Coordinates of C-alpha atoms in Angstrom, one line a residue:
M1 CA -35.9 21.1 25.6
P2 CA -35.4 19.4 29.0
G3 CA -32.6 17.0 29.3
I4 CA -30.7 18.2 26.2
R5 CA -27.4 20.1 26.2
V6 CA -26.4 21.8 23.0
G7 CA -22.7 22.7 22.4
P8 CA -21.7 26.4 22.4
Q9 CA -20.8 26.3 18.7
A10 CA -24.0 24.5 17.6
R11 CA -26.7 26.2 15.5
A12 CA -30.1 25.4 16.9
R13 CA -33.7 26.2 16.2
L14 CA -36.7 25.3 18.4
L15 CA -40.2 24.9 17.0
T16 CA -43.2 24.6 19.3
G17 CA -46.8 23.8 18.7
E18 CA -49.7 22.4 20.6
G19 CA -48.2 19.5 22.6
V20 CA -45.2 19.2 20.2
R21 CA -41.7 20.6 20.2
I22 CA -39.0 20.1 17.6
L23 CA -35.3 21.0 18.0
L24 CA -33.1 21.2 14.9
V25 CA -29.3 21.4 15.4
G26 CA -26.8 21.8 12.5
D27 CA -26.9 23.3 9.0
F28 CA -30.3 23.5 7.5
T29 CA -32.6 25.7 5.4
L30 CA -36.0 26.2 7.0
E31 CA -38.6 28.6 5.6
R32 CA -41.4 29.9 7.9
R33 CA -44.0 28.2 5.8
Q34 CA -42.5 24.8 6.5
E35 CA -42.6 25.1 10.3
S36 CA -46.3 24.1 10.6
A37 CA -45.8 21.2 8.3
L38 CA -43.0 19.9 10.4
L39 CA -45.1 20.3 13.6
R40 CA -48.0 18.4 12.1
A41 CA -45.7 15.6 11.0
A42 CA -44.3 15.3 14.5
A43 CA -47.8 15.4 16.0
N44 CA -48.9 12.5 13.7
E45 CA -45.6 10.6 14.3
R46 CA -44.5 10.8 10.7
W47 CA -40.9 10.9 11.9
A48 CA -39.1 10.5 8.6
D49 CA -40.9 13.6 7.2
L50 CA -38.8 15.7 9.6
T51 CA -35.6 14.7 7.8
Y52 CA -36.2 16.2 4.4
L53 CA -35.0 19.8 4.9
P54 CA -31.9 20.8 2.8
G55 CA -28.8 20.6 4.8
S56 CA -27.3 18.4 7.5
Y57 CA -28.7 18.3 11.0
W58 CA -29.8 16.4 14.1
L59 CA -33.4 16.6 15.3
V60 CA -35.2 15.9 18.5
A61 CA -39.0 15.8 18.5
D62 CA -41.2 15.6 21.6
G63 CA -44.9 14.8 21.5
G64 CA -47.5 12.4 23.1
G65 CA -45.1 11.4 25.8
R66 CA -42.5 10.1 23.3
R67 CA -39.2 11.5 22.0
F68 CA -37.7 10.9 18.6
V69 CA -33.9 11.5 18.2
C70 CA -32.4 11.3 14.8
G71 CA -29.2 12.0 12.9
D72 CA -28.8 11.6 9.1
L73 CA -28.4 9.0 6.4
S74 CA -24.6 9.0 6.4
G75 CA -23.9 8.9 10.1
F76 CA -22.0 12.2 10.0
R77 CA -24.7 13.4 12.4
S78 CA -24.6 10.4 14.7
V79 CA -26.6 9.3 17.7
F80 CA -25.5 6.8 20.4
H81 CA -27.3 5.3 23.3
T82 CA -27.0 3.1 26.3
G83 CA -29.2 1.7 29.1
H84 CA -29.2 3.3 32.4
E85 CA -31.0 2.9 35.7
T86 CA -33.1 5.9 34.8
G87 CA -33.8 4.7 31.3
T88 CA -32.1 5.2 28.0
V89 CA -29.3 7.8 27.8
W90 CA -28.3 9.1 24.4
S91 CA -25.6 11.4 23.0
T92 CA -24.2 12.6 19.7
G93 CA -20.7 11.4 20.7
A94 CA -19.8 7.8 21.6
G95 CA -16.8 8.9 23.5
R96 CA -18.7 11.5 25.5
L97 CA -21.3 8.9 26.4
A98 CA -18.7 6.3 27.3
G99 CA -17.1 8.8 29.6
H100 CA -20.5 9.5 31.2
C101 CA -21.1 5.8 31.8
S102 CA -17.5 4.8 32.6
A103 CA -17.5 2.5 29.6
V104 CA -14.2 1.1 28.3
P105 CA -13.1 0.1 24.8
D106 CA -14.5 -3.3 23.7
L107 CA -11.2 -4.9 22.6
A108 CA -12.9 -7.9 21.0
M109 CA -14.9 -5.6 18.8
V110 CA -11.9 -3.5 18.1
A111 CA -10.1 -6.6 16.9
A112 CA -13.0 -7.8 14.8
R113 CA -13.3 -4.4 13.0
L114 CA -9.5 -4.6 12.4
A115 CA -9.7 -8.0 10.8
A116 CA -12.9 -7.8 8.9
G117 CA -13.9 -4.2 8.6
P118 CA -16.2 -2.1 10.8
E119 CA -19.2 -2.4 8.4
H120 CA -20.6 -5.7 9.8
W121 CA -21.8 -4.3 13.2
P122 CA -23.8 -1.1 12.5
H123 CA -25.4 -1.2 15.9
R124 CA -22.1 -1.5 17.8
T125 CA -19.4 0.9 18.8
V126 CA -15.8 0.3 19.9
Y127 CA -17.0 0.9 23.5
D128 CA -18.5 -1.7 25.8
R129 CA -22.3 -1.1 26.4
I130 CA -22.5 1.8 24.0
Q131 CA -24.8 1.2 21.1
A132 CA -25.0 3.2 17.8
V133 CA -28.2 4.2 16.0
P134 CA -27.4 3.0 12.5
A135 CA -27.2 5.7 9.9
G136 CA -30.6 6.1 8.2
S137 CA -32.4 5.3 11.4
G138 CA -33.8 7.3 14.3
L139 CA -34.3 6.4 18.0
L140 CA -37.8 6.4 19.4
L141 CA -38.0 6.6 23.1
G142 CA -40.9 6.2 25.5
S143 CA -42.8 3.6 23.5
A144 CA -44.3 0.5 25.1
A145 CA -41.4 -1.6 23.7
G146 CA -38.8 0.7 25.4
T147 CA -36.6 2.0 22.5
E148 CA -37.4 1.5 18.8
L149 CA -35.4 2.1 15.7
V150 CA -37.3 4.0 12.9
D151 CA -36.2 3.8 9.3
I152 CA -35.9 7.3 7.8
S153 CA -34.1 6.5 4.5
G154 CA -37.0 6.7 2.1
I155 CA -34.7 5.4 -0.7
V156 CA -36.1 3.4 -3.7
P157 CA -33.4 3.0 -6.4
T158 CA -35.5 2.8 -9.6
L159 CA -34.4 5.7 -11.7
T160 CA -32.1 5.7 -14.7
L161 CA -29.2 8.1 -14.8
A162 CA -31.0 10.4 -17.2
Q163 CA -34.2 10.4 -15.1
G164 CA -32.4 11.1 -11.8
A165 CA -29.5 13.4 -12.8
P166 CA -31.5 16.7 -12.8
A167 CA -32.8 16.2 -9.3
F168 CA -29.4 15.3 -8.0
G169 CA -27.9 18.4 -9.6
Q170 CA -30.5 20.6 -8.0
A171 CA -30.0 19.0 -4.6
L172 CA -26.2 19.5 -4.7
E173 CA -26.5 23.1 -5.9
Q174 CA -29.0 23.8 -3.1
A175 CA -26.7 22.2 -0.5
V176 CA -23.8 24.4 -1.6
H177 CA -25.6 27.6 -2.4
G178 CA -27.7 27.5 0.8
R179 CA -24.6 27.3 2.9
M180 CA -22.9 30.1 0.9
R181 CA -25.9 32.4 1.6
A182 CA -25.9 31.5 5.3
A183 CA -22.2 32.2 5.5
A184 CA -22.6 35.8 4.1
G185 CA -18.9 36.1 3.6
P186 CA -15.7 34.4 2.3
V187 CA -15.4 30.6 2.8
S188 CA -12.7 28.1 2.1
A189 CA -12.8 24.9 0.1
D190 CA -10.6 21.8 -0.7
V191 CA -9.4 22.0 -4.2
S192 CA -7.4 18.9 -4.7
G193 CA -7.9 18.5 -8.4
G194 CA -10.3 15.6 -8.0
L195 CA -13.9 15.7 -9.3
D196 CA -15.7 15.7 -5.9
S197 CA -14.0 18.7 -4.2
S198 CA -13.6 20.6 -7.4
A199 CA -17.3 20.4 -8.3
V200 CA -18.3 21.7 -4.8
A201 CA -15.7 24.5 -4.9
L202 CA -16.9 25.6 -8.4
L203 CA -20.6 25.6 -7.3
A204 CA -19.6 27.7 -4.2
S205 CA -17.7 30.2 -6.3
Q206 CA -20.9 30.9 -8.3
T207 CA -22.4 32.7 -5.3
G208 CA -19.5 34.1 -3.2
E209 CA -15.8 34.4 -2.5
V210 CA -13.9 31.1 -2.0
R211 CA -10.4 30.5 -0.7
A212 CA -9.0 27.4 -2.5
V213 CA -6.6 25.2 -0.4
T214 CA -4.8 22.0 -1.0
Y215 CA -1.8 19.9 0.2
A216 CA 1.2 18.8 -1.8
D217 CA 4.7 17.3 -1.3
T218 CA 7.2 15.5 -3.3
L219 CA 5.2 12.2 -3.0
T220 CA 1.8 13.4 -4.0
S221 CA 0.4 13.5 -7.5
A222 CA 1.7 16.2 -9.8
E223 CA -1.2 15.6 -12.1
D224 CA -3.6 16.3 -9.2
L225 CA -1.9 19.5 -8.3
S226 CA -2.0 20.6 -12.0
F227 CA -5.8 20.0 -12.1
A228 CA -6.2 21.9 -8.8
H229 CA -4.4 24.9 -10.2
R230 CA -6.7 24.8 -13.3
V231 CA -9.8 24.6 -11.1
A232 CA -8.7 27.5 -9.1
A233 CA -7.9 29.5 -12.2
H234 CA -11.4 28.7 -13.6
M235 CA -12.8 30.0 -10.3
G236 CA -10.7 33.2 -10.7
V237 CA -8.8 32.7 -7.4
D238 CA -5.3 31.8 -6.2
L239 CA -4.6 28.2 -5.0
H240 CA -3.1 28.1 -1.5
V241 CA -0.8 25.1 -1.4
G242 CA 0.4 23.7 1.9
R243 CA 3.9 22.4 0.9
G244 CA 4.7 19.5 3.2
G245 CA 8.0 17.9 4.1
P246 CA 9.3 15.1 6.4
S247 CA 7.4 16.5 9.4
E248 CA 4.1 16.2 7.5
L249 CA 4.6 12.5 6.6
P250 CA 1.7 10.2 7.7
F251 CA 1.9 8.5 11.1
G252 CA 3.7 11.4 12.8
W253 CA 0.7 12.4 15.0
S254 CA 0.8 14.7 18.0
R255 CA 0.2 13.2 21.4
E256 CA -1.9 16.3 22.2
Q257 CA -4.4 15.9 19.4
P258 CA -8.0 15.2 20.4
V259 CA -9.2 11.6 20.8
T260 CA -11.8 10.7 18.2
D261 CA -14.8 8.5 18.8
Q262 CA -13.1 5.5 17.1
P263 CA -9.9 4.6 15.3
A264 CA -9.7 7.1 12.4
A265 CA -7.5 7.2 9.4
V266 CA -7.5 11.0 9.5
S267 CA -5.7 11.0 12.8
L268 CA -2.7 9.7 11.0
T269 CA -2.4 12.7 8.7
T270 CA -3.2 15.5 11.1
A271 CA 0.1 17.3 10.4
Q272 CA -0.9 17.5 6.7
H273 CA -4.3 18.8 7.5
A274 CA -3.0 21.4 10.0
L275 CA -0.6 22.7 7.4
Y276 CA -2.9 23.1 4.4
L277 CA -5.9 24.3 6.3
R278 CA -4.2 27.3 7.9
P279 CA -5.7 29.7 5.3
A280 CA -9.2 28.3 6.2
A281 CA -8.9 29.2 9.9
G282 CA -11.5 31.5 11.2
L283 CA -13.7 31.5 8.1
P284 CA -17.5 30.6 8.5
L285 CA -17.1 27.2 6.9
H286 CA -14.8 25.0 4.8
F287 CA -16.3 22.9 1.9
T288 CA -15.0 19.4 1.3
G289 CA -15.7 16.6 -1.2
H290 CA -16.2 13.9 1.4
G291 CA -18.8 11.4 0.2
G292 CA -18.5 12.1 -3.5
D293 CA -17.0 8.7 -4.2
V294 CA -20.1 7.0 -2.7
V295 CA -23.0 9.1 -4.1
L296 CA -21.5 9.9 -7.5
D297 CA -20.5 6.3 -8.4
S298 CA -21.1 2.7 -7.4
C299 CA -18.8 -0.2 -7.6
S300 CA -18.7 -3.8 -8.9
A301 CA -21.3 -4.7 -6.3
A302 CA -23.8 -3.4 -8.9
W303 CA -23.1 -6.5 -11.0
I304 CA -23.7 -8.8 -8.1
G305 CA -26.9 -7.1 -7.4
M306 CA -27.9 -7.6 -11.1
V307 CA -27.3 -11.3 -10.8
Q308 CA -29.3 -11.5 -7.6
C309 CA -32.2 -9.7 -9.5
G310 CA -32.1 -12.1 -12.4
E311 CA -30.3 -9.8 -14.8
R312 CA -27.5 -12.3 -15.3
K313 CA -27.0 -11.8 -19.1
E314 CA -26.6 -8.0 -18.9
A315 CA -24.4 -8.4 -15.8
R316 CA -22.1 -10.7 -17.7
R317 CA -21.9 -8.4 -20.7
Q318 CA -20.9 -5.5 -18.5
V319 CA -18.3 -7.5 -16.6
T320 CA -16.8 -8.7 -19.9
N321 CA -16.6 -5.2 -21.3
W322 CA -15.1 -3.8 -18.1
A323 CA -12.5 -6.5 -17.9
R324 CA -11.5 -6.2 -21.6
A325 CA -11.1 -2.4 -21.4
R326 CA -8.6 -3.0 -18.5
N327 CA -6.8 -6.0 -19.9
R328 CA -8.2 -8.3 -17.3
A329 CA -9.5 -11.8 -17.5
P330 CA -13.4 -11.7 -17.7
R331 CA -13.8 -15.3 -16.7
E332 CA -12.1 -14.8 -13.3
L333 CA -14.1 -11.7 -12.5
W334 CA -17.4 -13.3 -13.6
R335 CA -16.7 -16.3 -11.3
A336 CA -16.2 -14.0 -8.4
V337 CA -19.4 -12.1 -9.2
T338 CA -21.6 -15.3 -9.4
R339 CA -20.0 -16.7 -6.3
A340 CA -20.8 -13.6 -4.3
A341 CA -24.3 -13.6 -5.6
G342 CA -24.8 -17.2 -4.7
T343 CA -23.2 -17.0 -1.2
G344 CA -25.2 -14.0 0.0
H345 CA -24.5 -11.8 3.0
A346 CA -25.1 -14.3 5.9
G347 CA -23.3 -17.1 4.1
A348 CA -20.2 -14.9 3.4
L349 CA -20.1 -13.9 7.1
Q350 CA -20.3 -17.5 8.2
E351 CA -17.5 -18.4 5.8
A352 CA -15.4 -15.6 7.1
A353 CA -16.0 -16.7 10.7
A354 CA -14.7 -20.2 9.8
R355 CA -11.6 -18.8 8.1
V356 CA -10.8 -16.6 11.1
A357 CA -11.2 -19.6 13.4
R358 CA -8.6 -21.4 11.2
G359 CA -6.2 -18.5 11.2
E360 CA -6.7 -17.7 7.5
S361 CA -6.7 -14.4 5.7
E362 CA -7.0 -13.4 2.1
A363 CA -3.7 -12.5 0.3
R364 CA -5.5 -10.3 -2.2
R365 CA -9.0 -9.0 -2.9
P366 CA -10.9 -11.1 -5.5
G367 CA -11.1 -8.3 -8.1
V368 CA -14.6 -7.4 -7.4
W369 CA -16.6 -6.3 -4.3
S370 CA -17.1 -8.9 -1.7
W371 CA -19.4 -9.2 1.3
C372 CA -16.5 -9.6 3.8
H373 CA -12.9 -9.3 3.1
L374 CA -10.4 -10.6 5.7
G375 CA -7.2 -8.6 5.6
A376 CA -3.8 -9.8 6.6
S377 CA -4.5 -8.7 10.2
A378 CA -6.9 -11.7 10.5
A379 CA -3.8 -13.9 10.5
W380 CA -2.1 -11.8 13.1
L381 CA -4.7 -12.7 15.8
T382 CA -3.9 -15.1 18.7
P383 CA -6.0 -18.2 19.1
S384 CA -8.0 -16.3 21.7
G385 CA -8.4 -13.4 19.4
R386 CA -9.5 -15.7 16.5
E387 CA -12.1 -17.3 18.7
Q388 CA -13.6 -14.0 19.8
V389 CA -13.6 -12.4 16.3
A390 CA -15.1 -15.6 14.8
S391 CA -17.9 -15.4 17.4
L392 CA -18.7 -11.8 16.5
L393 CA -18.8 -12.7 12.8
S394 CA -21.1 -15.6 13.4
A395 CA -23.4 -13.3 15.4
A396 CA -23.3 -10.8 12.5
A397 CA -24.3 -13.6 10.1
R398 CA -27.3 -14.4 12.2
Q399 CA -28.5 -10.8 12.1
A400 CA -27.8 -10.3 8.4
R401 CA -30.9 -9.3 6.4
E402 CA -32.5 -12.1 4.3
K403 CA -32.0 -11.7 0.5
S404 CA -29.8 -8.6 0.9
R405 CA -28.9 -7.0 -2.4
A406 CA -25.2 -6.6 -2.7
D407 CA -25.3 -3.2 -4.5
L408 CA -27.7 -1.7 -1.9
V409 CA -25.7 -3.1 1.1
E410 CA -22.5 -1.8 -0.4
Q411 CA -23.7 1.8 -0.9
E412 CA -25.2 1.8 2.6
T413 CA -22.1 0.6 4.3
S414 CA -19.8 2.8 2.2
L415 CA -21.9 5.8 3.1
R416 CA -21.7 4.9 6.8
L417 CA -17.9 4.6 6.6
V418 CA -17.3 7.9 4.9
G419 CA -19.8 9.6 7.2
A420 CA -17.9 8.3 10.2
D421 CA -14.6 9.4 8.7
A422 CA -16.0 13.0 8.2
R423 CA -17.4 12.9 11.7
D424 CA -14.0 12.1 13.2
T425 CA -12.4 14.9 11.3
V426 CA -14.6 17.5 13.2
A427 CA -12.9 16.8 16.5
L428 CA -9.4 17.3 14.9
T429 CA -10.2 20.5 13.0
T430 CA -12.0 22.3 15.7
P431 CA -8.8 23.4 17.6
W432 CA -7.7 25.0 14.3
R433 CA -10.9 27.0 14.0
V434 CA -11.8 25.2 10.8
R435 CA -15.5 24.2 10.3
P436 CA -15.7 21.5 7.6
V437 CA -19.0 20.9 5.8
H438 CA -19.8 18.0 3.5
P439 CA -22.6 18.7 0.9
Y440 CA -22.4 15.2 -0.6
L441 CA -23.5 13.8 2.8
D442 CA -26.7 15.9 3.0
N443 CA -29.8 13.8 3.3
Q444 CA -31.4 15.3 0.2
V445 CA -28.2 14.9 -1.9
V446 CA -27.9 11.2 -0.8
R447 CA -31.5 10.5 -1.5
A448 CA -31.3 12.1 -5.0
A449 CA -28.2 10.0 -5.8
F450 CA -29.5 6.7 -4.4
A451 CA -32.8 7.1 -6.1
I452 CA -30.8 6.2 -9.2
A453 CA -30.1 2.5 -9.6
P454 CA -26.5 1.7 -8.6
V455 CA -25.7 0.1 -12.0
E456 CA -26.7 3.3 -13.7
R457 CA -24.2 5.3 -11.6
H458 CA -21.4 2.7 -12.0
G459 CA -18.7 4.3 -14.2
V460 CA -17.6 1.6 -16.7
T461 CA -16.5 3.8 -19.6
V462 CA -17.1 7.2 -17.9
F463 CA -15.7 8.1 -14.5
K464 CA -18.5 9.2 -12.1
P465 CA -21.0 9.7 -14.9
L466 CA -23.6 11.2 -12.5
L467 CA -21.6 14.4 -12.0
G468 CA -21.4 15.4 -15.7
A469 CA -25.0 14.4 -16.3
A470 CA -26.3 16.4 -13.3
L471 CA -24.1 19.5 -13.7
P472 CA -23.5 20.0 -17.4
S473 CA -22.2 23.6 -16.6
L474 CA -19.1 22.1 -15.1
P475 CA -16.1 22.3 -17.5
A476 CA -15.7 19.2 -19.7
W477 CA -12.0 19.0 -19.0
L478 CA -12.8 18.3 -15.4
T479 CA -15.7 15.9 -15.7
S480 CA -13.9 13.9 -18.4
R481 CA -10.9 13.2 -16.2
R482 CA -10.1 9.5 -16.0
T483 CA -7.2 9.4 -13.5
K484 CA -6.7 10.1 -9.8
G485 CA -3.5 10.2 -7.8
S486 CA -2.6 7.5 -5.3
F487 CA -1.4 8.1 -1.7
T488 CA 0.5 4.7 -1.6
R489 CA 4.0 6.2 -1.9
Q490 CA 3.2 8.8 0.8
L491 CA 1.9 6.2 3.2
T492 CA 4.8 3.9 2.6
A493 CA 7.3 6.6 3.1
G494 CA 5.6 7.7 6.3
M495 CA 5.5 4.2 7.7
V496 CA 9.2 3.6 6.9
H497 CA 10.2 7.0 8.4
H498 CA 8.3 6.4 11.7
Q499 CA 9.0 2.6 11.8
R500 CA 10.7 2.5 15.2
Q501 CA 7.9 4.4 16.9
L502 CA 5.2 2.4 15.1
A503 CA 6.8 -0.9 16.2
Q504 CA 6.8 0.2 19.8
L505 CA 3.2 1.3 19.5
I506 CA 2.1 -2.1 18.2
G507 CA 4.2 -4.1 20.6
T508 CA 2.7 -2.2 23.7
S509 CA -0.9 -2.1 22.4
A510 CA -3.8 -3.2 24.6
L511 CA -4.6 -5.8 21.8
V512 CA -1.2 -7.4 22.5
T513 CA -1.2 -7.1 26.3
D514 CA -4.7 -8.5 26.4
G515 CA -3.8 -11.5 24.3
L516 CA -5.8 -10.8 21.2
L517 CA -3.0 -9.9 18.8
D518 CA 0.3 -11.7 18.1
P519 CA 2.8 -8.8 17.5
V520 CA 5.4 -11.0 15.8
P521 CA 3.9 -11.3 12.3
A522 CA 2.6 -7.8 12.4
L523 CA 6.1 -6.4 13.3
D524 CA 7.5 -8.6 10.6
A525 CA 5.1 -7.1 8.0
L526 CA 6.1 -3.6 9.3
A527 CA 9.8 -4.3 8.9
G528 CA 9.2 -5.4 5.3
I529 CA 6.8 -2.6 4.3
G530 CA 9.2 -1.1 1.8
G531 CA 9.8 -4.5 0.1
H532 CA 8.4 -8.0 0.4
H533 CA 5.5 -7.0 2.6
A534 CA 4.4 -3.9 0.6
T535 CA 0.9 -5.5 0.1
A536 CA 0.3 -5.3 3.8
L537 CA 0.2 -1.5 3.8
Y538 CA -3.5 -1.1 4.1
D539 CA -3.7 -3.6 7.0
L540 CA -0.8 -2.0 8.7
Q541 CA -2.4 1.4 8.4
R542 CA -5.5 0.1 10.1
L543 CA -3.5 -1.6 12.8
V544 CA -1.5 1.5 13.5
M545 CA -4.4 3.8 13.7
T546 CA -6.2 1.3 16.0
C547 CA -3.2 1.1 18.3
Q548 CA -2.8 4.9 18.3
W549 CA -6.4 5.3 19.2
L550 CA -6.2 2.8 22.1
D551 CA -3.0 4.4 23.4
A552 CA -4.5 8.0 23.2
T553 CA -7.8 6.8 24.9
R554 CA -5.7 5.2 27.7
R555 CA -3.6 8.3 28.2
S556 CA -6.5 10.7 28.1
G557 CA -8.3 8.8 30.9
K558 CA -11.5 10.1 29.5
A559 CA -12.6 7.5 27.0
G560 CA -12.6 10.1 24.2
L561 CA -14.4 12.9 26.0
E562 CA -12.7 15.4 23.7
A563 CA -14.9 14.3 20.8
S564 CA -17.2 17.2 20.0
C565 CA -20.8 17.4 19.0

């Protein structure tokens, strides 16, 4: 197709018809009998119909003088665009597009994402003038209105767990088995002991040879490793364990590692990934469990959505049962649920803007999902920083959808966040000759999961109930697991170990030198991370990965051009 450059490692397929062309790039299963149906859909501008193939892919469709460019529902296959004197320029990499347009990091947006989370600005990126096509939408070029966004999600969450589980199981099996057939040889897979990666690895082992890999050190969960060994034994393979030490602690990144499209948590643990993924190097693909937390389960936002839909009595019953099973106070949780339901999305963002302007943060989360949580970093902003972040939150409030359902907003934003995290991983694993794939993020897998009402997927007494219901062939000892190891000890140890370097990174950050962040309270929190400031771990992690990204972007001089398609 004219004007399109496809990377040398990309898998592409071009379909042509009378006045219509479709380019597919990525992992997908396409039978010859489906080609004519896709061409007819493009000719009739039924753009969403082009996104229902099994797999994960980008598509570009030309016809009638217009071009439709689309990624996927999760944002793993992303599309970015910007205005140019010749029209709209788009790319699958924000950093690459920023380099093309000489765009620089938007420090006010970086600070806002740090203080309130990145989910409130789905159309924005961390680069000035570079826009994102929100996950679940496509970009239509050449229309009378210039550029348009087209919804491709096709999600109607009306099914019960029993009604939707079989279709989800079939979609996940197809996502894994289709890739195994295409690989036509040994592959690798994360086998961490958790439900998500274990289920994918077990499905893959049904149709071919799988090399199971995981990471462990003295700070990771021994129970997780025990489950990982049990899963590998069930598959009939050895478990390759990357045994880490002090040099693999978090926050010890390499200055030579690629620059991601945005601040990314995975950039802080590259030494761990490089170690345990060595056995996966050179294989056709590497299966992960990324996205399983989002599609297999929902969170307490389901109760808020129930109240919004008038199911107040049932919501209170579920909140009470959940709280009592965990020795929590039901009244406090119910108060948080009803307050969130009454405030709504726009109202919560306006409240957050006012709190930021006053220099306030939230010492702890309210116990249930909230529309906008202000972490400790909101109180680390300077007056100028508070003013700019508050302005961005107010603008987000004005753009918030009317009568947004909390449960649907939560699953959509969580999916975008995990999709972005998986996307950032690609740039880091490419130099190691590892090609990660994420079946839980495939469009058809996401659609099958989200067709089930969030409250039906919410594990109150059963952890991730959809998995066992959808794949009854999985061993009961796995799907009945109720625990999961924490990375808190590992993160804390890494932060303490690298404290001097991290303090220098924060103190010299562009956020500080441009007057948006006051380094004193942030450095005080860093100094006390092993003791009285332990609760600031999450906020410090986000601050450090943001400062690392800004520093790497400045040093590269390329605004993230290393990010790959």
